[in-house]
Amino acid sequence: MLFMCHQMAMKKEAQEKEEKAEQLRRAQAAAGIPIIWILGGPGCGKGTQCAKIVEKYGFTHLSSGDLLRDEVASGSDKGRQLQEIMTSGALVPNAEVLSLLNAAIGRAQGSSNGFLIDGYPREKNQGIAFEDQIAPADLVIYFECAEDTMVKRIMARAAAAAVKRADDNEATIRSRLNTFKQNTSAILELYSDKTLTINAERDVDIIFMEVITAIDCLMAKKGRSAKAC
Ligand code: AP5
């Protein structure tokens, strides 16, 4: 009897969770709020371009790396485990990342006019889980950059930083690059119909001009601007 009650409660909880996710998906679609995934290897310039997008469009910027670092900074046990994984250059389990993203999206919902999801998905199944549990992405921007350039940029950032990131050292950068190389082609293949690849070897502002063209076009398609594309 007790077992049956427990099972019924679990089923109810799962149903409620599913209904809530569905409501969120519908609200998002109805509001026409753009969701953009920002992808690229470590140091390709994701954060730099996101800052410029926020300045121009006022979107909500959610960086999976920043959300994880906030959890680490909280000093929790979970944070310590996350730090270990991040310092090894591997991927944190998706349940952790998606739950942080989901909560942050929930907090911004209602006041946001667009979401920039920076550094997510890092592998194919992360993308599938996001679209299943949160909402479909409208556009994927992939910043393509040579390995040597990315390493140089991160090393320069580390040299200039007052507080250096724990994963900004040569050994971890190599490991982050390996993780990135192992997973990225499968993501690009799966989302090829909505991915824009941008050459990120160029000057920040030149890159941004291409970003603007893509976002303006998306906003027009979603009926959020009068401009055609
Ligand atoms: P995360 O924090 O996302 O780090 P990352 O992907 O390695 O990227 P960075 O933040 O280092 O670089 P960026 O591309 O934002 O470049 P930036 O603009 O700063 O992830 C860290 C870790 O968290 C992961 O390794 C993993 O363990 C975990 N994690 C994160 N997301 C996860 C997920 N989804 N699933 C599981 N685990 C996850 O630029 C770098 C430097 O270059 C700057 O100094 C900048 O000024 C300069 N620069 C930028 N653009 C240019 C340009 N065009 N020309 C010259 N210099 C430039």
mmCIF file of N, CA and C and ligand atoms in Angstrom, residues 41-48 64-65 68-69 86 90-92 97 119-120 122 126 153 157 165 167 176 200 202-204 207, ligand 1:
data_model
loop_
_atom_site.group_PDB
_atom_site.id
_atom_site.type_symbol
_atom_site.label_atom_id
_atom_site.label_comp_id
_atom_site.label_asym_id
_atom_site.label_seq_id
_atom_site.Cartn_x
_atom_site.Cartn_y
_atom_site.Cartn_z
ATOM 1 N N GLY A 41 35.041 27.172 -29.328
ATOM 2 C CA GLY A 41 36.054 26.626 -28.423
ATOM 3 C C GLY A 41 36.449 27.604 -27.324
ATOM 4 N N PRO A 42 37.235 27.122 -26.369
ATOM 5 C CA PRO A 42 37.672 27.983 -25.274
ATOM 6 C C PRO A 42 38.490 29.163 -25.783
ATOM 7 N N GLY A 43 38.057 30.353 -25.440
ATOM 8 C CA GLY A 43 38.818 31.543 -25.829
ATOM 9 C C GLY A 43 38.510 32.052 -27.228
ATOM 10 N N CYS A 44 37.494 31.489 -27.888
ATOM 11 C CA CYS A 44 37.194 31.941 -29.269
ATOM 12 C C CYS A 44 36.572 33.336 -29.267
ATOM 13 N N GLY A 45 36.000 33.738 -28.104
ATOM 14 C CA GLY A 45 35.402 35.082 -28.024
ATOM 15 C C GLY A 45 33.906 35.067 -27.749
ATOM 16 N N LYS A 46 33.398 33.972 -27.221
ATOM 17 C CA LYS A 46 31.952 33.881 -26.939
ATOM 18 C C LYS A 46 31.504 34.988 -25.976
ATOM 19 N N GLY A 47 32.226 35.096 -24.861
ATOM 20 C CA GLY A 47 31.863 36.081 -23.839
ATOM 21 C C GLY A 47 31.976 37.502 -24.367
ATOM 22 N N THR A 48 33.019 37.746 -25.153
ATOM 23 C CA THR A 48 33.250 39.089 -25.709
ATOM 24 C C THR A 48 32.084 39.497 -26.617
ATOM 25 N N SER A 64 27.043 29.307 -19.257
ATOM 26 C CA SER A 64 27.076 28.093 -18.420
ATOM 27 C C SER A 64 28.324 28.111 -17.536
ATOM 28 N N GLY A 65 29.444 28.566 -18.088
ATOM 29 C CA GLY A 65 30.681 28.633 -17.297
ATOM 30 C C GLY A 65 30.532 29.574 -16.102
ATOM 31 N N LEU A 68 28.347 28.097 -13.427
ATOM 32 C CA LEU A 68 29.083 27.070 -12.675
ATOM 33 C C LEU A 68 30.093 27.717 -11.728
ATOM 34 N N ARG A 69 30.776 28.767 -12.215
ATOM 35 C CA ARG A 69 31.756 29.442 -11.344
ATOM 36 C C ARG A 69 31.057 30.105 -10.148
ATOM 37 N N MET A 86 35.958 21.133 -13.562
ATOM 38 C CA MET A 86 36.302 22.254 -14.448
ATOM 39 C C MET A 86 37.815 22.423 -14.557
ATOM 40 N N ALA A 90 37.241 18.865 -18.194
ATOM 41 C CA ALA A 90 36.157 17.988 -18.657
ATOM 42 C C ALA A 90 34.813 18.708 -18.544
ATOM 43 N N LEU A 91 33.756 18.023 -18.991
ATOM 44 C CA LEU A 91 32.421 18.608 -18.902
ATOM 45 C C LEU A 91 31.749 18.221 -17.590
ATOM 46 N N VAL A 92 31.082 19.173 -17.001
ATOM 47 C CA VAL A 92 30.279 18.940 -15.802
ATOM 48 C C VAL A 92 29.028 18.143 -16.234
ATOM 49 N N VAL A 97 24.291 21.454 -15.107
ATOM 50 C CA VAL A 97 24.305 22.655 -15.960
ATOM 51 C C VAL A 97 22.886 23.051 -16.348
ATOM 52 N N GLY A 119 27.981 28.959 -24.300
ATOM 53 C CA GLY A 119 28.747 27.777 -23.863
ATOM 54 C C GLY A 119 27.876 26.554 -23.660
ATOM 55 N N TYR A 120 26.717 26.556 -24.233
ATOM 56 C CA TYR A 120 25.793 25.434 -24.116
ATOM 57 C C TYR A 120 25.030 25.333 -25.427
ATOM 58 N N ARG A 122 27.386 21.754 -24.995
ATOM 59 C CA ARG A 122 28.786 21.357 -25.171
ATOM 60 C C ARG A 122 28.857 19.974 -25.786
ATOM 61 N N GLN A 126 23.202 17.477 -24.705
ATOM 62 C CA GLN A 126 22.838 18.684 -23.951
ATOM 63 C C GLN A 126 21.826 19.497 -24.753
ATOM 64 N N ARG A 153 44.878 33.688 -26.933
ATOM 65 C CA ARG A 153 43.915 34.630 -26.326
ATOM 66 C C ARG A 153 43.709 34.317 -24.839
ATOM 67 N N ARG A 157 44.636 36.653 -21.692
ATOM 68 C CA ARG A 157 43.619 37.025 -20.695
ATOM 69 C C ARG A 157 44.127 36.694 -19.298
ATOM 70 N N ARG A 165 41.569 32.691 -13.705
ATOM 71 C CA ARG A 165 40.661 31.543 -13.630
ATOM 72 C C ARG A 165 41.454 30.261 -13.394
ATOM 73 N N ASP A 167 41.076 27.414 -14.497
ATOM 74 C CA ASP A 167 41.279 26.563 -15.683
ATOM 75 C C ASP A 167 42.040 27.272 -16.796
ATOM 76 N N ARG A 176 40.658 21.330 -22.266
ATOM 77 C CA ARG A 176 39.394 21.965 -22.684
ATOM 78 C C ARG A 176 39.250 21.883 -24.210
ATOM 79 N N ALA A 200 35.963 33.634 -36.404
ATOM 80 C CA ALA A 200 36.264 34.426 -35.200
ATOM 81 C C ALA A 200 37.735 34.804 -35.094
ATOM 82 N N ARG A 202 38.974 37.208 -36.745
ATOM 83 C CA ARG A 202 39.104 38.622 -37.129
ATOM 84 C C ARG A 202 38.901 39.573 -35.950
ATOM 85 N N ASP A 203 38.889 40.841 -36.276
ATOM 86 C CA ASP A 203 38.722 41.871 -35.263
ATOM 87 C C ASP A 203 37.325 41.752 -34.617
ATOM 88 N N VAL A 204 37.262 42.043 -33.317
ATOM 89 C CA VAL A 204 36.011 41.920 -32.552
ATOM 90 C C VAL A 204 34.833 42.619 -33.247
ATOM 91 N N ILE A 207 33.648 40.926 -36.527
ATOM 92 C CA ILE A 207 32.857 39.726 -36.184
ATOM 93 C C ILE A 207 31.454 40.160 -35.766
HETATM 94 P P1 AP5 B 1 33.492 28.458 -20.006
HETATM 95 O O1 AP5 B 1 33.527 29.422 -18.917
HETATM 96 O O2 AP5 B 1 32.330 28.459 -20.921
HETATM 97 O O3 AP5 B 1 34.854 28.602 -20.784
HETATM 98 P P2 AP5 B 1 35.279 28.348 -22.305
HETATM 99 O O4 AP5 B 1 34.252 27.788 -23.190
HETATM 100 O O5 AP5 B 1 36.536 27.607 -22.211
HETATM 101 O O6 AP5 B 1 35.420 29.776 -22.861
HETATM 102 P P3 AP5 B 1 36.098 31.052 -22.237
HETATM 103 O O7 AP5 B 1 35.162 31.702 -21.272
HETATM 104 O O8 AP5 B 1 37.465 30.759 -21.729
HETATM 105 O O9 AP5 B 1 36.310 31.916 -23.538
HETATM 106 P P4 AP5 B 1 35.319 32.718 -24.489
HETATM 107 O O10 AP5 B 1 35.045 31.953 -25.720
HETATM 108 O O11 AP5 B 1 34.137 33.252 -23.715
HETATM 109 O O12 AP5 B 1 36.274 33.883 -24.898
HETATM 110 P P5 AP5 B 1 36.387 35.386 -24.340
HETATM 111 O O13 AP5 B 1 35.340 36.239 -24.941
HETATM 112 O O14 AP5 B 1 36.520 35.372 -22.861
HETATM 113 O O15 AP5 B 1 33.603 26.954 -19.429
HETATM 114 C C1 AP5 B 1 34.558 26.632 -18.442
HETATM 115 C C2 AP5 B 1 34.344 25.196 -17.976
HETATM 116 O O16 AP5 B 1 33.030 25.062 -17.381
HETATM 117 C C3 AP5 B 1 34.360 24.118 -19.058
HETATM 118 O O17 AP5 B 1 35.680 23.714 -19.367
HETATM 119 C C4 AP5 B 1 33.549 23.001 -18.396
HETATM 120 O O18 AP5 B 1 34.309 22.299 -17.428
HETATM 121 C C5 AP5 B 1 32.467 23.785 -17.663
HETATM 122 N N1 AP5 B 1 31.295 23.992 -18.533
HETATM 123 C C6 AP5 B 1 30.887 25.149 -19.104
HETATM 124 N N2 AP5 B 1 29.791 24.958 -19.837
HETATM 125 C C7 AP5 B 1 29.474 23.641 -19.716
HETATM 126 C C8 AP5 B 1 28.450 22.833 -20.256
HETATM 127 N N3 AP5 B 1 27.527 23.334 -21.093
HETATM 128 N N4 AP5 B 1 28.441 21.511 -19.937
HETATM 129 C C9 AP5 B 1 29.371 20.986 -19.109
HETATM 130 N N5 AP5 B 1 30.379 21.708 -18.566
HETATM 131 C C10 AP5 B 1 30.437 23.027 -18.875
HETATM 132 O O19 AP5 B 1 37.771 35.800 -25.013
HETATM 133 C C11 AP5 B 1 38.988 35.283 -24.583
HETATM 134 C C12 AP5 B 1 40.072 36.377 -24.676
HETATM 135 O O20 AP5 B 1 40.271 36.721 -26.039
HETATM 136 C C13 AP5 B 1 39.664 37.677 -23.970
HETATM 137 O O21 AP5 B 1 40.786 38.227 -23.337
HETATM 138 C C14 AP5 B 1 39.175 38.596 -25.102
HETATM 139 O O22 AP5 B 1 39.376 39.937 -24.824
HETATM 140 C C15 AP5 B 1 40.002 38.100 -26.270
HETATM 141 N N6 AP5 B 1 39.286 38.185 -27.554
HETATM 142 C C16 AP5 B 1 37.992 37.832 -27.778
HETATM 143 N N7 AP5 B 1 37.699 38.012 -29.085
HETATM 144 C C17 AP5 B 1 38.816 38.456 -29.682
HETATM 145 C C18 AP5 B 1 39.143 38.812 -31.037
HETATM 146 N N8 AP5 B 1 38.246 38.721 -32.033
HETATM 147 N N9 AP5 B 1 40.398 39.204 -31.313
HETATM 148 C C19 AP5 B 1 41.330 39.281 -30.317
HETATM 149 N N10 AP5 B 1 41.088 38.972 -29.014
HETATM 150 C C20 AP5 B 1 39.839 38.571 -28.703
#
